[in-house]
Every structure is written in structure tokens, then in C-alpha cells.
Short mmCIF file of C-alpha atoms in Angstrom, two decimals:
data_model
loop_
_atom_site.label_atom_id
_atom_site.label_comp_id
_atom_site.label_asym_id
_atom_site.label_seq_id
_atom_site.Cartn_x
_atom_site.Cartn_y
_atom_site.Cartn_z
CA MET A 1 29.01 -169.18 -106.34
CA CYS A 2 26.28 -171.57 -107.48
CA PRO A 3 25.90 -173.52 -110.78
CA GLU A 4 23.19 -171.93 -112.92
CA ARG A 5 21.12 -175.10 -113.28
CA GLU A 6 21.03 -175.59 -109.51
CA ARG A 7 20.00 -171.98 -108.95
CA ILE A 8 17.16 -172.22 -111.48
CA GLN A 9 15.96 -175.52 -110.02
CA ARG A 10 15.98 -174.18 -106.47
CA GLU A 11 14.11 -171.07 -107.58
CA LYS A 12 11.37 -173.32 -109.00
CA LEU A 13 11.27 -175.34 -105.77
CA ARG A 14 11.41 -172.14 -103.67
CA ASP A 15 14.37 -173.74 -101.92
CA LEU A 16 16.27 -170.54 -101.20
CA ALA A 17 17.84 -169.57 -97.88
CA ILE A 18 17.00 -166.10 -96.55
CA PHE A 19 20.44 -164.84 -97.66
CA GLU A 20 19.85 -166.00 -101.25
CA ARG A 21 16.50 -164.29 -101.88
CA LEU A 22 16.43 -161.35 -104.23
CA HIS A 23 14.55 -158.53 -102.47
CA GLY A 24 13.17 -161.12 -100.03
CA ASN A 25 11.39 -163.12 -102.75
CA PRO A 26 11.54 -166.86 -101.76
CA GLY A 27 11.26 -167.85 -105.42
CA LYS A 28 13.89 -165.55 -106.92
CA SER A 29 17.67 -165.35 -106.49
CA SER A 30 20.66 -164.04 -108.47
CA PRO A 31 24.24 -165.14 -109.27
CA ALA A 32 25.47 -162.68 -106.61
CA LEU A 33 23.33 -164.27 -103.85
CA ALA A 34 22.88 -168.00 -104.54
CA VAL A 35 25.49 -170.34 -103.06
CA LYS A 36 25.81 -174.00 -103.99
CA LYS A 37 24.18 -176.29 -101.42
CA PHE A 38 25.84 -179.32 -99.88
CA CYS A 39 24.67 -182.58 -101.46
CA ARG A 40 25.18 -185.68 -99.34
CA THR A 41 25.42 -188.13 -102.26
CA ILE A 42 26.98 -187.08 -105.53
CA SER A 43 27.49 -189.53 -108.40
CA THR A 44 30.43 -188.50 -110.59
CA LYS A 45 28.46 -189.97 -113.51
CA TYR A 46 26.00 -187.05 -113.36
CA VAL A 47 28.41 -184.27 -112.45
CA GLN A 48 28.97 -181.68 -115.18
CA ALA A 49 32.09 -179.55 -115.52
CA SER A 50 30.00 -176.45 -114.77
CA ASP A 51 28.99 -177.94 -111.39
CA MET A 52 32.57 -177.78 -110.11
CA ARG A 53 33.66 -174.36 -108.92
CA PRO A 54 37.38 -173.58 -109.53
CA ILE A 55 39.58 -172.68 -106.59
CA THR A 56 39.38 -168.91 -107.23
CA VAL A 57 35.57 -169.05 -107.13
CA LEU A 58 35.69 -171.19 -103.99
CA GLU A 59 37.95 -168.60 -102.33
CA ASP A 60 35.55 -165.77 -103.18
CA THR A 61 32.60 -167.86 -102.00
CA LEU A 62 34.25 -168.60 -98.66
CA ASN A 63 35.13 -164.93 -98.12
CA TYR A 64 31.52 -164.00 -98.85
CA LEU A 65 30.17 -166.61 -96.43
CA LEU A 66 32.52 -165.59 -93.62
CA SER A 67 31.54 -161.94 -94.09
CA LEU A 68 27.94 -162.91 -93.24
CA LEU A 69 29.06 -163.81 -89.69
CA GLU A 70 29.28 -160.10 -88.90
CA SER A 71 25.59 -159.61 -89.74
CA LYS A 72 23.60 -157.89 -86.99
CA GLU A 73 20.35 -158.32 -88.90
CA HIS A 74 19.96 -162.06 -88.19
CA LEU A 75 20.49 -164.29 -85.16
CA PHE A 76 23.85 -166.07 -85.10
CA GLU A 77 22.09 -169.45 -85.24
CA VAL A 78 20.42 -168.46 -88.54
CA VAL A 79 23.70 -167.30 -90.09
CA HIS A 80 25.52 -170.36 -88.75
CA ASP A 81 23.00 -172.75 -90.30
CA PHE A 82 23.56 -171.21 -93.75
CA VAL A 83 27.36 -170.94 -93.55
CA PHE A 84 27.56 -174.45 -92.01
CA ASP A 85 25.89 -176.04 -95.06
CA ARG A 86 27.60 -173.95 -97.74
CA THR A 87 31.11 -174.48 -96.34
CA ARG A 88 30.48 -178.25 -96.43
CA SER A 89 29.76 -177.79 -100.13
CA ILE A 90 33.06 -175.91 -100.55
CA ARG A 91 34.94 -178.76 -98.88
CA GLN A 92 33.14 -181.22 -101.15
CA ASP A 93 34.22 -179.32 -104.28
CA ILE A 94 37.82 -179.15 -103.06
CA THR A 95 37.85 -182.91 -102.40
CA MET A 96 36.24 -183.87 -105.73
CA GLN A 97 38.83 -181.79 -107.63
CA ASN A 98 41.65 -183.18 -105.46
CA ILE A 99 42.96 -179.69 -104.65
CA VAL A 100 45.79 -180.03 -102.11
CA ASN A 101 47.78 -176.81 -102.57
CA LYS A 102 48.43 -173.91 -100.19
CA LYS A 103 45.24 -172.15 -101.25
CA ALA A 104 43.30 -175.18 -100.01
CA ILE A 105 45.17 -174.96 -96.69
CA TYR A 106 44.21 -171.30 -96.18
CA MET A 107 40.59 -172.09 -97.03
CA TYR A 108 40.43 -175.01 -94.61
CA GLU A 109 41.98 -172.83 -91.90
CA GLY A 110 39.21 -170.28 -92.49
CA MET A 111 36.55 -173.00 -92.22
CA VAL A 112 38.08 -174.39 -89.02
CA LYS A 113 38.02 -170.87 -87.55
CA PHE A 114 34.32 -170.66 -88.40
CA HIS A 115 33.58 -173.92 -86.56
CA VAL A 116 35.75 -172.96 -83.57
CA VAL A 117 34.06 -169.57 -83.09
CA SER A 118 30.68 -171.28 -83.59
CA HIS A 119 31.65 -173.80 -80.91
CA TYR A 120 31.91 -170.94 -78.43
CA LYS A 121 28.95 -168.85 -79.59
CA LEU A 122 26.57 -171.83 -79.72
CA TRP A 123 27.75 -172.94 -76.27
CA CYS A 124 26.69 -169.52 -74.96
CA SER A 125 23.10 -170.36 -76.02
CA MET A 126 23.04 -174.02 -74.96
CA SER A 127 19.91 -173.56 -72.82
CA ASP A 128 17.91 -173.85 -76.05
CA PRO A 129 17.53 -177.57 -77.05
CA ASN A 130 17.77 -176.65 -80.76
CA THR A 131 21.06 -174.86 -80.16
CA ALA A 132 22.40 -177.89 -78.25
CA SER A 133 21.79 -179.98 -81.37
CA LEU A 134 23.56 -177.39 -83.56
CA HIS A 135 26.49 -177.41 -81.12
CA HIS A 136 26.83 -181.20 -81.43
CA LEU A 137 26.70 -181.11 -85.25
CA ASN A 138 29.20 -178.25 -85.31
CA MET A 139 31.62 -180.28 -83.18
CA GLU A 140 31.36 -183.18 -85.64
CA GLN A 141 32.24 -180.95 -88.59
CA LEU A 142 34.98 -179.19 -86.61
CA THR A 143 36.82 -182.48 -86.04
CA LYS A 144 36.32 -183.58 -89.67
CA THR A 145 37.57 -180.24 -91.02
CA LEU A 146 40.58 -180.33 -88.68
CA ALA A 147 41.43 -183.88 -89.83
CA SER A 148 41.33 -182.76 -93.48
CA LEU A 149 43.47 -179.72 -92.65
CA PHE A 150 46.09 -181.92 -90.99
CA ASN A 151 46.16 -184.11 -94.11
CA LEU A 152 46.76 -181.01 -96.23
CA TYR A 153 49.62 -179.91 -93.96
CA GLU A 154 51.15 -183.38 -94.36
CA ALA A 155 50.71 -183.36 -98.16
CA ASN A 156 52.51 -180.01 -98.36
CA GLN A 157 55.20 -180.85 -95.80
CA ASN A 158 58.67 -179.64 -96.65
CA SER A 159 61.52 -180.91 -94.38
CA ASN A 160 61.28 -178.95 -91.11
CA HIS A 161 59.15 -176.13 -92.52
CA VAL A 162 56.02 -175.35 -90.48
CA HIS A 163 53.12 -173.51 -92.10
CA GLU A 164 52.34 -170.13 -90.58
CA ASN A 165 49.29 -171.26 -88.55
CA GLU A 166 50.00 -174.99 -88.36
CA ALA A 167 51.06 -175.01 -84.70
CA GLU A 168 47.98 -173.11 -83.50
CA PHE A 169 45.57 -175.39 -85.38
CA HIS A 170 47.26 -178.47 -83.94
CA SER A 171 46.94 -176.92 -80.47
CA LEU A 172 43.18 -176.57 -81.00
CA TYR A 173 42.92 -180.33 -81.45
CA VAL A 174 44.74 -180.88 -78.14
CA LEU A 175 42.38 -178.48 -76.36
CA LEU A 176 39.38 -180.41 -77.69
CA HIS A 177 40.49 -183.15 -75.26
CA LEU A 178 39.53 -181.05 -72.25
CA GLY A 179 36.71 -182.87 -70.52
CA SER A 180 36.15 -186.41 -69.35
CA TYR A 181 37.97 -188.93 -71.55
CA SER A 182 37.29 -186.88 -74.67
CA GLN A 183 38.66 -188.38 -77.89
CA PRO A 184 37.32 -186.21 -80.75
CA MET A 185 38.83 -188.35 -83.50
CA GLY A 186 38.45 -191.70 -81.76
CA GLU A 187 42.08 -192.35 -80.82
CA PRO A 188 44.20 -191.66 -77.71
CA LEU A 189 46.04 -188.37 -77.78
CA SER A 190 49.33 -190.19 -77.07
CA LEU A 191 49.10 -191.99 -80.45
CA TRP A 192 48.23 -188.76 -82.25
CA PHE A 193 51.28 -187.00 -80.77
CA GLN A 194 53.54 -189.62 -82.41
CA ARG A 195 52.46 -188.41 -85.86
CA VAL A 196 52.99 -184.71 -85.15
CA SER A 197 56.25 -183.22 -86.43
CA THR A 198 58.91 -182.16 -83.92
CA PRO A 199 58.83 -178.43 -84.82
CA VAL A 200 55.05 -178.35 -84.20
CA LEU A 201 55.37 -180.29 -80.93
CA LYS A 202 57.98 -177.83 -79.66
CA SER A 203 56.04 -174.71 -80.72
CA LYS A 204 54.79 -172.30 -78.06
CA GLU A 205 51.18 -172.95 -79.13
CA MET A 206 51.48 -176.69 -78.56
CA CYS A 207 53.40 -176.23 -75.30
CA PHE A 208 50.57 -173.97 -74.14
CA ALA A 209 47.86 -176.49 -75.07
CA ARG A 210 49.67 -179.39 -73.37
CA ARG A 211 50.21 -177.33 -70.23
CA ILE A 212 46.54 -176.33 -70.12
CA LEU A 213 45.47 -179.97 -70.58
CA ARG A 214 47.87 -181.14 -67.88
CA SER A 215 46.70 -178.44 -65.42
CA PHE A 216 43.07 -179.35 -66.13
CA ARG A 217 43.60 -183.06 -65.51
CA LEU A 218 45.72 -182.51 -62.40
CA GLY A 219 43.27 -179.97 -60.96
CA ASN A 220 45.92 -177.23 -60.82
CA TYR A 221 43.42 -174.39 -61.18
CA LYS A 222 45.90 -171.60 -60.46
CA ASP A 223 48.26 -172.65 -63.24
CA PHE A 224 45.28 -173.25 -65.57
CA PHE A 225 43.92 -169.71 -65.19
CA CYS A 226 47.25 -167.89 -65.12
CA THR A 227 48.48 -169.71 -68.24
CA ALA A 228 45.19 -169.16 -70.08
CA ALA A 229 45.07 -165.45 -69.27
CA ALA A 230 48.70 -164.87 -70.24
CA GLN A 231 49.01 -166.94 -73.41
CA ALA A 232 45.70 -168.03 -74.98
CA SER A 233 44.72 -166.83 -78.43
CA TYR A 234 41.06 -166.05 -79.19
CA LEU A 235 40.57 -169.38 -81.00
CA GLN A 236 42.10 -171.26 -78.07
CA PHE A 237 39.76 -169.39 -75.69
CA CYS A 238 36.79 -170.42 -77.83
CA ILE A 239 37.66 -174.10 -77.30
CA MET A 240 38.41 -173.65 -73.58
CA MET A 241 35.44 -171.55 -72.48
CA PRO A 242 32.97 -174.46 -71.94
CA TYR A 243 35.44 -175.96 -69.43
CA ILE A 244 36.45 -172.82 -67.52
CA ASN A 245 33.49 -172.99 -65.13
CA GLU A 246 34.37 -176.63 -64.35
CA VAL A 247 37.80 -175.48 -63.17
CA ARG A 248 36.21 -172.67 -61.15
CA VAL A 249 33.99 -175.21 -59.37
CA LEU A 250 37.09 -177.26 -58.54
CA ALA A 251 38.82 -174.14 -57.19
CA LEU A 252 35.80 -173.24 -55.00
CA SER A 253 35.68 -176.81 -53.70
CA CYS A 254 39.39 -176.76 -52.75
CA ILE A 255 39.15 -173.34 -51.09
CA ASN A 256 35.91 -174.15 -49.25
CA PHE A 257 36.99 -177.51 -47.85
CA GLY A 258 40.68 -176.70 -47.44
CA GLY A 259 40.36 -173.19 -45.95
CA TYR A 260 40.56 -172.18 -42.31
CA LYS A 261 37.11 -171.55 -40.88
CA LEU A 262 38.10 -168.42 -38.94
CA HIS A 263 39.65 -166.81 -42.04
CA PRO A 264 37.01 -166.17 -44.75
CA TYR A 265 38.36 -165.73 -48.29
CA PRO A 266 38.00 -162.18 -49.73
CA LEU A 267 35.88 -162.28 -52.88
CA LEU A 268 38.04 -159.63 -54.54
CA ASP A 269 41.14 -161.84 -54.23
CA LEU A 270 39.19 -164.88 -55.35
CA SER A 271 37.82 -163.03 -58.39
CA LYS A 272 41.38 -162.16 -59.47
CA LEU A 273 42.43 -165.80 -59.05
CA LEU A 274 39.50 -167.12 -61.13
CA PHE A 275 39.52 -164.24 -63.66
CA ILE A 276 35.88 -163.40 -63.06
CA LYS A 277 34.07 -160.18 -62.09
CA GLU A 278 33.39 -159.91 -58.34
CA SER A 279 29.65 -159.51 -58.96
CA ASP A 280 29.63 -162.62 -61.16
CA LEU A 281 31.64 -164.53 -58.57
CA GLU A 282 29.04 -163.90 -55.89
CA SER A 283 26.37 -165.37 -58.17
CA PHE A 284 28.70 -168.26 -59.06
CA CYS A 285 29.25 -169.08 -55.37
CA ASN A 286 25.49 -169.07 -54.76
CA HIS A 287 25.05 -171.38 -57.73
CA CYS A 288 27.44 -173.81 -56.01
CA GLY A 289 25.42 -173.68 -52.78
CA LEU A 290 27.83 -171.33 -50.99
CA GLU A 291 26.79 -168.21 -49.10
CA THR A 292 28.86 -165.03 -49.11
CA GLY A 293 29.10 -162.41 -46.37
CA THR A 294 30.46 -158.93 -45.68
CA ASP A 295 33.03 -157.73 -43.13
CA GLU A 296 32.86 -154.52 -41.07
CA SER A 297 34.49 -152.52 -43.90
CA GLY A 298 31.93 -153.69 -46.45
CA ASN A 299 34.30 -156.10 -48.21
CA LYS A 300 32.61 -159.26 -49.50
CA LEU A 301 33.89 -162.57 -48.15
CA LEU A 302 33.47 -166.29 -48.75
CA PRO A 303 33.25 -168.19 -45.42
CA THR A 304 34.91 -171.60 -45.76
CA LYS A 305 33.99 -175.09 -44.45
CA GLN A 306 30.40 -174.70 -45.70
CA THR A 307 28.71 -178.10 -45.90
CA THR A 308 26.19 -176.89 -48.49
CA PHE A 309 28.69 -176.90 -51.36
CA SER A 310 27.48 -178.87 -54.40
CA HIS A 311 28.39 -179.20 -58.06
CA PRO A 312 25.63 -177.35 -59.96
CA LYS A 313 23.30 -179.60 -61.92
CA GLY A 314 21.93 -178.33 -65.20
CA GLY A 315 24.93 -176.23 -66.16
CA PHE A 316 25.85 -172.58 -65.63
CA GLN A 317 24.74 -169.27 -66.95
CA ARG A 318 27.37 -167.45 -68.99
CA TYR A 319 30.06 -165.98 -66.73
CA SER A 320 32.75 -163.67 -67.99
CA PHE A 321 36.45 -164.44 -68.27
CA LEU A 322 38.42 -161.27 -67.66
CA GLY A 323 40.45 -160.46 -70.75
CA LEU A 324 38.24 -162.32 -73.23
CA GLN A 325 36.15 -159.20 -73.87
CA GLU A 326 39.21 -157.52 -75.45
CA TYR A 327 39.52 -160.39 -77.93
CA GLU A 328 35.82 -160.24 -78.78
CA ARG A 329 35.99 -156.52 -79.47
#
């Protein structure tokens, strides 16, 4: 997984990640542990044939790296940092050897999955400034990896044939546009749509993503949540999760200001509408400056027309989305 001369040099420099150390020794590794590091500037003049890993070795390396994500021994941020760098090196080797076959597609899909799941998991820990930085860098590499994947799809295009996962990965790019005027690749989504093939545009994955984006921008919170709960894949959820609380705030605002003062809204019904646990919803309402009450039967209610409603500053704690736990398991 790592050229011998690089491994020996990094052993001398004690430049070994925790996953590369033989028996925990920071100055000793092995061919089964060392993984080639990403190098920002590589001159082809100094590259030796032994530095380039063939596609079969790259496949094995990627599988090894992705298996580390299930590690319970280390924090996710630690694992992410290692896999983040080493997958960049894999992409670099693929590019330098001009590999554009189906094996490259499957590898890029695996690397996009890594960045998408990281997007969600790092967002869950955004209160830490260091994690916020990792989240930003991960987003950069997610968009770059997606762009390369789309180029590979195009290079392997065959009439109206659509690759097995092509539609879902295109839908992820659409969902990255949730948020205020977001343009991950620096161009309007309308121009990007013109380059997408008709079979992909008409796929259920793309129809889902466009419907979610439309509901988000129109403020149709009911359609947003019902569609997400019924159709979203785990990867699509990972992209959407940072925006779900924004839609919940919009829903609370509409219900609070548009409701009838004499008819408080039952929290149980509201929790089903927003796909959130009732206990979490009570905390969420308080976070938005709203007080909850209880009726004579002990049912929790949200009185409407409260003037204390405000959009929380400083973000939210992590609130559940009912149904997502099944995916995570």
C-alpha cells in the first residue's frame, strides 16, 4: 500500500500515523500497515515506476482504509484525518496513471461515500472549532471527488446506459445546494442540469432530490419531511441532516404565528409532523424561545401567538430524525 522507499524514509523521520505504527512504535512500520501519503506537488521527472500503485493494489488499499471507519478504538476525527489524506493519495495515483475504467468508478464512488458520511458525522461535532475546520476541508474534497466521478461517468457513457449508482450520486450534488445560494462547484444548478443525461434526470433519485430542494426553497415543510422520511437513502440523509433543523424552525414559526391562540398545538402531533421525538421537540421549542404547557389530561401543548419566538443563534444541539437510527444501525 506504500512504496518501500517512502516507508523507510518516513520510519527514519518518525512520520508515521497511529494506524501505521508496528506495535505502537512511532519509528517502525510494516508493508501491511504503511499507506502512501498524499503529496501536494509531484514532479513526474522524479517519479519511479515503483511509486505508482496498480489499480488492484489501489482497490485493496481503499478497502483497507474504509474498514478503519468501523474502528471503536479511536475517535472518528482521528480516523477521518488518516483516511482523508490517504484517499487523496489514491485519487492522485489514479489520475497520474490516467485510469478511467469501471474499477476507477467504483473506487471513486467509495471515496465519495466516505466524504458524505464524514460530512454528517463531523457536523454532529461542529461545536469543536477544530472539527468545524475538518468539516470545511471535507466539503472541499467531497465536491472535487464528485466532479471527478461525474467525469468518469461521462468517459464511460454508453448510449442511454446509466451506471448502477450514477443517479444517486448525481442526486447528492443537487442536495448539496440546500442552504442559502449554495453553489458547491461555482456554477448555477440550472446550467449543471443541462449537462446531465435524460435517464439520470428522470430517475427516482434525482426526482427526489429536486423535490426536496424545491420544498426547502418554497418553505413547504410538510412535503419536505414526508418526502425525506419516505424516500431518502442514508447517503441522502447525510447531506440533508445539517438543514433539517432549519426547516423545523420554519415550521415552528408558521405554526406559532399562523395558529389560533385558543387552540394550542399538541406536541405529539407536532413531533410526528417534524419527525422528532416529543422530548426532543420540547427542548427544540425552548431553544426557539417558545414555552410549552400541559392540558388537564397531561398532554403537552405548544401555545401559539407567542411573541418570544426567535431563530436560535449559535446553532442547535443534535436532534434526532425519526427513521434515521434504522439506517445508522
